[in-house]
PDB file of C-alpha atoms in Angstrom:
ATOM      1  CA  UNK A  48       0.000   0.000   0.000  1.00  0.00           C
ATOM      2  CA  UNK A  49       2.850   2.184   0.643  1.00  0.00           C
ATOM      3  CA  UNK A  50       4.870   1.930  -2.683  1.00  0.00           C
ATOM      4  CA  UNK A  51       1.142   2.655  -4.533  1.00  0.00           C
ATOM      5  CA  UNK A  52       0.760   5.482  -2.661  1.00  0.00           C
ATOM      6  CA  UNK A  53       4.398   6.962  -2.640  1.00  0.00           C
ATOM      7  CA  UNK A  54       4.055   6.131  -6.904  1.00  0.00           C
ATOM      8  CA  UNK A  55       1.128   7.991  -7.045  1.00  0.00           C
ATOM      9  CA  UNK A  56       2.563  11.235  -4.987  1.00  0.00           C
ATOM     10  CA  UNK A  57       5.613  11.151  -7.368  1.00  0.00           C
ATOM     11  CA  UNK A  58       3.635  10.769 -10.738  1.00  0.00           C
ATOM     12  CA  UNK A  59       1.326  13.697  -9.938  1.00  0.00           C
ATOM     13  CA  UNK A  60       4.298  15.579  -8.961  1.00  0.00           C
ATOM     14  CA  UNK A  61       5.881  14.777 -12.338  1.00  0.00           C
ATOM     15  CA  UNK A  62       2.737  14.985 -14.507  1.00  0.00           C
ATOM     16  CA  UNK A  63       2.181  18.489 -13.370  1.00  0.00           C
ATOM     17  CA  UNK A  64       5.769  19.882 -13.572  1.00  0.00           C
ATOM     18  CA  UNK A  65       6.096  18.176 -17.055  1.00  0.00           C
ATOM     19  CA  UNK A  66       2.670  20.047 -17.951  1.00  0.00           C
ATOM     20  CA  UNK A  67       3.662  23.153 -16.537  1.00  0.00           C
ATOM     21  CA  UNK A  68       7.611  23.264 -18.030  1.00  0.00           C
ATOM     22  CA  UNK A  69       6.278  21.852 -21.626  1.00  0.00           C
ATOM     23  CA  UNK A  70       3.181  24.760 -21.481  1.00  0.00           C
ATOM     24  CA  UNK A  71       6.001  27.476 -20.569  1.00  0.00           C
ATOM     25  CA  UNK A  72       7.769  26.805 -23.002  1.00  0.00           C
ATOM     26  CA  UNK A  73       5.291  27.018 -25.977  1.00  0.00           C
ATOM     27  CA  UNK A  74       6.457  24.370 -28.554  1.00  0.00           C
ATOM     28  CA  UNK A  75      10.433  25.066 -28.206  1.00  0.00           C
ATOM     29  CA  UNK A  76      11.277  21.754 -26.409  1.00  0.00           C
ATOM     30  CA  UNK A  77      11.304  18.789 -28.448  1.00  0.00           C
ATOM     31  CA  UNK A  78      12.330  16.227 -26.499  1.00  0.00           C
ATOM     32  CA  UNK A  79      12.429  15.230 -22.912  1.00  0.00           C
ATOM     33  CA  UNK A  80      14.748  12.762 -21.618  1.00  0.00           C
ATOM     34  CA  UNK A  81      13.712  10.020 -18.937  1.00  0.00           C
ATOM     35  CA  UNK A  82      15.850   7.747 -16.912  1.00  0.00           C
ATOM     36  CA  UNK A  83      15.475   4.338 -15.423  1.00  0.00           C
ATOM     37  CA  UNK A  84      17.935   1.936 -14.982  1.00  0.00           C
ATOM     38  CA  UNK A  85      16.372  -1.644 -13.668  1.00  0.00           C
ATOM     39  CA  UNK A  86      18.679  -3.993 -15.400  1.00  0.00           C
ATOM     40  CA  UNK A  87      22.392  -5.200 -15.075  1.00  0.00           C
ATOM     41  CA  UNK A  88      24.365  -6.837 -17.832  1.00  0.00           C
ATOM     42  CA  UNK A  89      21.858 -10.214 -17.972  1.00  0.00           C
ATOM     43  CA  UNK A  90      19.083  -9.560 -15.767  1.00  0.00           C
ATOM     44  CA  UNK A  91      16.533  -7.125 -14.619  1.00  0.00           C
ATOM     45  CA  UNK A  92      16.777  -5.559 -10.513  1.00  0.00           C
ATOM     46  CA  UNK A  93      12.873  -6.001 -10.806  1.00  0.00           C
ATOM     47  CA  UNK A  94      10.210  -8.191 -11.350  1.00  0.00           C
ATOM     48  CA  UNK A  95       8.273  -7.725 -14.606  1.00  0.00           C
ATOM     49  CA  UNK A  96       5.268  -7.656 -12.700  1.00  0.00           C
ATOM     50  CA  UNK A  97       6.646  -5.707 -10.142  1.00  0.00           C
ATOM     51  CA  UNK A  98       7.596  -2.602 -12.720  1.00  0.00           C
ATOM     52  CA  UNK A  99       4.126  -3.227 -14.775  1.00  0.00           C
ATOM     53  CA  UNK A 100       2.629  -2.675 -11.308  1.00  0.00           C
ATOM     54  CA  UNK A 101       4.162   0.644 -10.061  1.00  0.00           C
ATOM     55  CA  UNK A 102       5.975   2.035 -13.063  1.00  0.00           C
ATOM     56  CA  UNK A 103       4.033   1.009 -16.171  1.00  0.00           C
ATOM     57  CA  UNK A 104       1.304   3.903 -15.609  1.00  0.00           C
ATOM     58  CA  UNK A 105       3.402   6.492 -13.881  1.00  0.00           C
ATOM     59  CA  UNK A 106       5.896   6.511 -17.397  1.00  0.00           C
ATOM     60  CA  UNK A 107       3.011   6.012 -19.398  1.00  0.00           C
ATOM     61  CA  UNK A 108       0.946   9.282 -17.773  1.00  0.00           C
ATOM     62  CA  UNK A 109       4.083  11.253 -18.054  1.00  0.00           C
ATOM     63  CA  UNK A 110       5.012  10.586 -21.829  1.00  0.00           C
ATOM     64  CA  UNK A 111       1.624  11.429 -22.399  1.00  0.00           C
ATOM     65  CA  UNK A 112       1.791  14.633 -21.053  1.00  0.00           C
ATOM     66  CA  UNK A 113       5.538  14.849 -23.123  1.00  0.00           C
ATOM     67  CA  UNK A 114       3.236  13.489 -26.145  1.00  0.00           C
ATOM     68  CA  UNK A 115       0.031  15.668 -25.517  1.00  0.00           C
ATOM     69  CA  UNK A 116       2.909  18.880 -25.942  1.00  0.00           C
ATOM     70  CA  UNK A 117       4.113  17.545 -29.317  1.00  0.00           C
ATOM     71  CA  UNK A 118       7.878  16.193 -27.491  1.00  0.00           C
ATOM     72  CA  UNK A 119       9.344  12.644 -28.325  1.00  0.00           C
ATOM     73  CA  UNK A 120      10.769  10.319 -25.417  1.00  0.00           C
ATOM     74  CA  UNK A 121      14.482   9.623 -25.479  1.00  0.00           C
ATOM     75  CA  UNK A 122      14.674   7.076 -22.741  1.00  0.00           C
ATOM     76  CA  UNK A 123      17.855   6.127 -21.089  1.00  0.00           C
ATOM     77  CA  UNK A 124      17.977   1.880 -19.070  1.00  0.00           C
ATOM     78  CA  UNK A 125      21.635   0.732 -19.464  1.00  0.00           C
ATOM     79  CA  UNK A 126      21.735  -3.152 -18.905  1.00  0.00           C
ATOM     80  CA  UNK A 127      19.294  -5.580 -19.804  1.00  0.00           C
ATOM     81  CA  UNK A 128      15.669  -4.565 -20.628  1.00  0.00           C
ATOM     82  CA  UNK A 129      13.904  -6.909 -23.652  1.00  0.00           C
ATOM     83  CA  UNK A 130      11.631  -8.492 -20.811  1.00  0.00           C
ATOM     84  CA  UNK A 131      10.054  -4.834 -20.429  1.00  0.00           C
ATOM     85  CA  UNK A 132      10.683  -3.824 -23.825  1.00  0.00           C
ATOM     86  CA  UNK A 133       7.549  -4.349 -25.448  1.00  0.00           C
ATOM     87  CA  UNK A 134       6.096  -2.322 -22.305  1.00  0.00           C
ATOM     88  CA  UNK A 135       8.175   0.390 -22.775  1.00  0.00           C
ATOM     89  CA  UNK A 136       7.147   0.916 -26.216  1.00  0.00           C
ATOM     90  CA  UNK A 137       3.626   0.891 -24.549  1.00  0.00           C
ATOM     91  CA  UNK A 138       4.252   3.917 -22.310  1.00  0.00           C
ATOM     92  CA  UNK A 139       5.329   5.517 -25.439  1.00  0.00           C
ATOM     93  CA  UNK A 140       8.909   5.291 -25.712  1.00  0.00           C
ATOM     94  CA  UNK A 141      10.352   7.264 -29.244  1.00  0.00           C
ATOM     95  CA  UNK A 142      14.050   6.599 -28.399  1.00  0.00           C
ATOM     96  CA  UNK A 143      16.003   3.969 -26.749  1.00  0.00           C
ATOM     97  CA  UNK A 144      19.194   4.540 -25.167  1.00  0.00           C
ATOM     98  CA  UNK A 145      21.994   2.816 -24.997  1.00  0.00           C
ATOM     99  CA  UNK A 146      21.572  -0.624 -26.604  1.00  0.00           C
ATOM    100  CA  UNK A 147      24.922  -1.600 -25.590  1.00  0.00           C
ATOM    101  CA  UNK A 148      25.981  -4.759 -27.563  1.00  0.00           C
ATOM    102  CA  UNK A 149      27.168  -6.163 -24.488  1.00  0.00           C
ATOM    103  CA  UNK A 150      24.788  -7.228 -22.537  1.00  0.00           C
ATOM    104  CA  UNK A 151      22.210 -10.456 -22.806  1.00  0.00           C
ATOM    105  CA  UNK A 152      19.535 -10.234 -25.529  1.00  0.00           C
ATOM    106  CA  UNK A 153      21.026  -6.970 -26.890  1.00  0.00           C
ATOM    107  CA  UNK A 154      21.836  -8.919 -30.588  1.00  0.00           C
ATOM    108  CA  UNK A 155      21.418  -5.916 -32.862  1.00  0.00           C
ATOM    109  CA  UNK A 156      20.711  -7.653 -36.027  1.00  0.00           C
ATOM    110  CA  UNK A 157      17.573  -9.191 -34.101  1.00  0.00           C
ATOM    111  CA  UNK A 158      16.901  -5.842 -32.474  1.00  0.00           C
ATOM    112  CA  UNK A 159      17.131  -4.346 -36.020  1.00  0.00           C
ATOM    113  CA  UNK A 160      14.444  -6.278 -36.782  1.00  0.00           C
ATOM    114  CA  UNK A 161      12.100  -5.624 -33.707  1.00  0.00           C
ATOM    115  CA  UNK A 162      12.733  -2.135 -33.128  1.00  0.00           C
ATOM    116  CA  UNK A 163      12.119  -0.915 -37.053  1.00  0.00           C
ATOM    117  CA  UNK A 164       9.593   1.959 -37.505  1.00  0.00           C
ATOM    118  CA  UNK A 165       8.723   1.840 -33.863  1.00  0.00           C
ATOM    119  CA  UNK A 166      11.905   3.463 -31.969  1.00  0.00           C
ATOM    120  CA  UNK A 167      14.727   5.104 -32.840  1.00  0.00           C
ATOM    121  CA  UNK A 168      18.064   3.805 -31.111  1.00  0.00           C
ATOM    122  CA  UNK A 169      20.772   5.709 -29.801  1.00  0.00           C
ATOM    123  CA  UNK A 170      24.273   4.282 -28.911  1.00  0.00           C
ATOM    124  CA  UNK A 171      25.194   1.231 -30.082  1.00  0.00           C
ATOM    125  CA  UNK A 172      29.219   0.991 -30.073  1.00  0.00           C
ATOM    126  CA  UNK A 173      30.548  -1.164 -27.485  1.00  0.00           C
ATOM    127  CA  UNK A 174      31.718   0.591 -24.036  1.00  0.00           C
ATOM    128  CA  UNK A 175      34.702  -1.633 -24.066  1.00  0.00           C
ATOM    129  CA  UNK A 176      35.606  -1.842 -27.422  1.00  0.00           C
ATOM    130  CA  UNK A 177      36.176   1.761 -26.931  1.00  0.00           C
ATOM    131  CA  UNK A 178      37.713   1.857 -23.720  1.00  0.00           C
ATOM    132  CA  UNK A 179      40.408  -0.970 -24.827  1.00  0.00           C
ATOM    133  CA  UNK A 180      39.999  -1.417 -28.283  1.00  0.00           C
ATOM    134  CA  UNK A 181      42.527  -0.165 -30.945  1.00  0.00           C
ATOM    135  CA  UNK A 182      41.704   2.162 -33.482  1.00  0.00           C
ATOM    136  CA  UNK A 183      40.808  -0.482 -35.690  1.00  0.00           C
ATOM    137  CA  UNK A 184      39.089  -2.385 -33.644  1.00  0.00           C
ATOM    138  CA  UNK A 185      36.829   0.703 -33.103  1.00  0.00           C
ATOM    139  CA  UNK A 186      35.931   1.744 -37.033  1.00  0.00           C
ATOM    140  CA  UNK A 187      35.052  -1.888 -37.010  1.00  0.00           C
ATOM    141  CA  UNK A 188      32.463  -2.172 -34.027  1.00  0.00           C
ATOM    142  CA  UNK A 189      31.084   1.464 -35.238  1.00  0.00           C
ATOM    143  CA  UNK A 190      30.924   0.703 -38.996  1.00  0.00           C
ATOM    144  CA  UNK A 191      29.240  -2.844 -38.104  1.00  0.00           C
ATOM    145  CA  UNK A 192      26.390  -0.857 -35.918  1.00  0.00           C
ATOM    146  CA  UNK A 193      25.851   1.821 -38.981  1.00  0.00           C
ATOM    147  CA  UNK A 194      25.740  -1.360 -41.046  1.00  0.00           C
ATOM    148  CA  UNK A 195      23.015  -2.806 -39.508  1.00  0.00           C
ATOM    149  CA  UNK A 196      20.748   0.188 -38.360  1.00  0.00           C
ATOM    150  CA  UNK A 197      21.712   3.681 -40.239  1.00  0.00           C
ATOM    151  CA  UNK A 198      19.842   2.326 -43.521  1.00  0.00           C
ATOM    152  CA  UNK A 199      16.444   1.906 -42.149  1.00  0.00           C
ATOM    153  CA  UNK A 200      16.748   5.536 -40.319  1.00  0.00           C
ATOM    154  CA  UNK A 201      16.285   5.809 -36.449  1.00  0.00           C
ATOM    155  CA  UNK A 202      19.783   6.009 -35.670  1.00  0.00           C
ATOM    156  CA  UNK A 203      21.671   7.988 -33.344  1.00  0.00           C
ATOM    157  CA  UNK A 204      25.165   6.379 -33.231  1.00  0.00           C
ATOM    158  CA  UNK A 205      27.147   7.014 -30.633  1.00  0.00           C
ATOM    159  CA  UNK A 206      29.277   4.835 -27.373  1.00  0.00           C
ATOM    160  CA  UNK A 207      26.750   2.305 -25.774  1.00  0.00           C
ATOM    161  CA  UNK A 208      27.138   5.145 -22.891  1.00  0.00           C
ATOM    162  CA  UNK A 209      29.335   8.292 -23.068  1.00  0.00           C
ATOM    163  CA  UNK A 210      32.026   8.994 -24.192  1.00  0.00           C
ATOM    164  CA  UNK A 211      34.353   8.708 -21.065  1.00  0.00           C
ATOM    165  CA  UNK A 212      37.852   9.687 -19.705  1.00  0.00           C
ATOM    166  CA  UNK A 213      39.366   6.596 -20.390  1.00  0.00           C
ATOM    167  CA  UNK A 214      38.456   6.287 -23.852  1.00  0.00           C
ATOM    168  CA  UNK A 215      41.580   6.994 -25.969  1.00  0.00           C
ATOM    169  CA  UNK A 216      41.563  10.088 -28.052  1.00  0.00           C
ATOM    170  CA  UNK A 217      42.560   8.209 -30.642  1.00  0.00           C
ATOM    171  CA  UNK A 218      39.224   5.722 -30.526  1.00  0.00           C
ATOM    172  CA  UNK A 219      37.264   8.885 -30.320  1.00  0.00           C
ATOM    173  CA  UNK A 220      38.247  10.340 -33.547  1.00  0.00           C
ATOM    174  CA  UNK A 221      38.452   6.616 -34.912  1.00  0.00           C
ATOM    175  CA  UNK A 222      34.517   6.467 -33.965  1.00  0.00           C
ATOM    176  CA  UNK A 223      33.801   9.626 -35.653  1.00  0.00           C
ATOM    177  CA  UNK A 224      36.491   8.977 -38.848  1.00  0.00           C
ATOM    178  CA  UNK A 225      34.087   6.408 -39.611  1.00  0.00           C
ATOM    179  CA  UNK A 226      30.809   8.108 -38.997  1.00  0.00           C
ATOM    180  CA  UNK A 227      32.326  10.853 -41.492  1.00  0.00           C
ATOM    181  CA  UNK A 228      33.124   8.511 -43.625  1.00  0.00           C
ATOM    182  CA  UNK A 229      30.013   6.602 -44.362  1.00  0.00           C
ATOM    183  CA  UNK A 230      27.596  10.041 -43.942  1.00  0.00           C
ATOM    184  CA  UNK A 231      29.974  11.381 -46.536  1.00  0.00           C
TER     185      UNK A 231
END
């Protein structure tokens, strides 16, 4: 009874400060970012029933207030999320981010697959690769994720996360060398 009502407190809260930001500002925010994290590298840190239960409607009230303003969704859940995936799509999801390679059931030639003309992706180049990866290594693992999802659109490439101190310099201009290359 406690985590219903606490839920409830918090999504009013957020509905009305999304309404009231997104009114403000008259049209001149398109997107709104939302972050929730509820999976490590091969399984989630709650049950499927457990998020459909307390989270399901509170994201899906909110994006429709982002929605109702004309604003997309770019959603943020590092680690493993397909279980809640097709939910997520549900509370109105427009972006997906990071898709890290990585982790379990993140294949991204069967993601290509599931995802097309319903969200757009951003990320996609391996964490590690980048972090420990030579140069080469790196135009491979970011021309193999433009490969597979720039063609059908949808696409933001980028590092499964950020791009981080310990990423070489030289795999950061490696990564974008090759997104030069094949937008050029």
């Amino acid at each position: 009874k406690y985590m219903q009502c606490y839920v409830e407190h918090v999504t009013d809260f957020t509905v009305k400060y999304i309404d009231t930001l997104l009114t403000a500002a008259k049209g001149k925010i398109d997107v709104v970012r939302a972050d929730e994290d509820m999976g490590t590298m091969d399984r989630l840190m709650i049950s499927p029933q457990m998020w459909r239960k307390f989270y399901k409607p509170a994201w899906t009230k909110a994006f429709d207030t982002v929605h109702k303003h004309g604003a997309k969704i770019w959603f943020h859940s590092c680690g493993y999320i397909m279980p809640l995936m097709e939910d997520l799509i549900e509370t109105g999801i427009d972006c997906w981010n990071p898709f890290p390679p990585n982790v379990k059931d993140n294949d991204h030639d069967k993601l290509k697959i599931y995802r097309r003309g319903r969200i757009a992706l951003d990320g996609g180049v391996s964490h590690p690769v980048l972090v420990d990866g030579t140069e080469c290594q790196v135009k491979e693992a970011t021309q193999k994720v433009l490969d597979i999802f720039a063609s059908d659109g949808g696409l933001l490439i980028g590092p499964a996360q950020v791009f981080t101190r310990d990423i070489p310099p030289k795999n950061i201009i490696a990564f974008f060398e090759t997104v030069l290359k094949y937008s050029g």
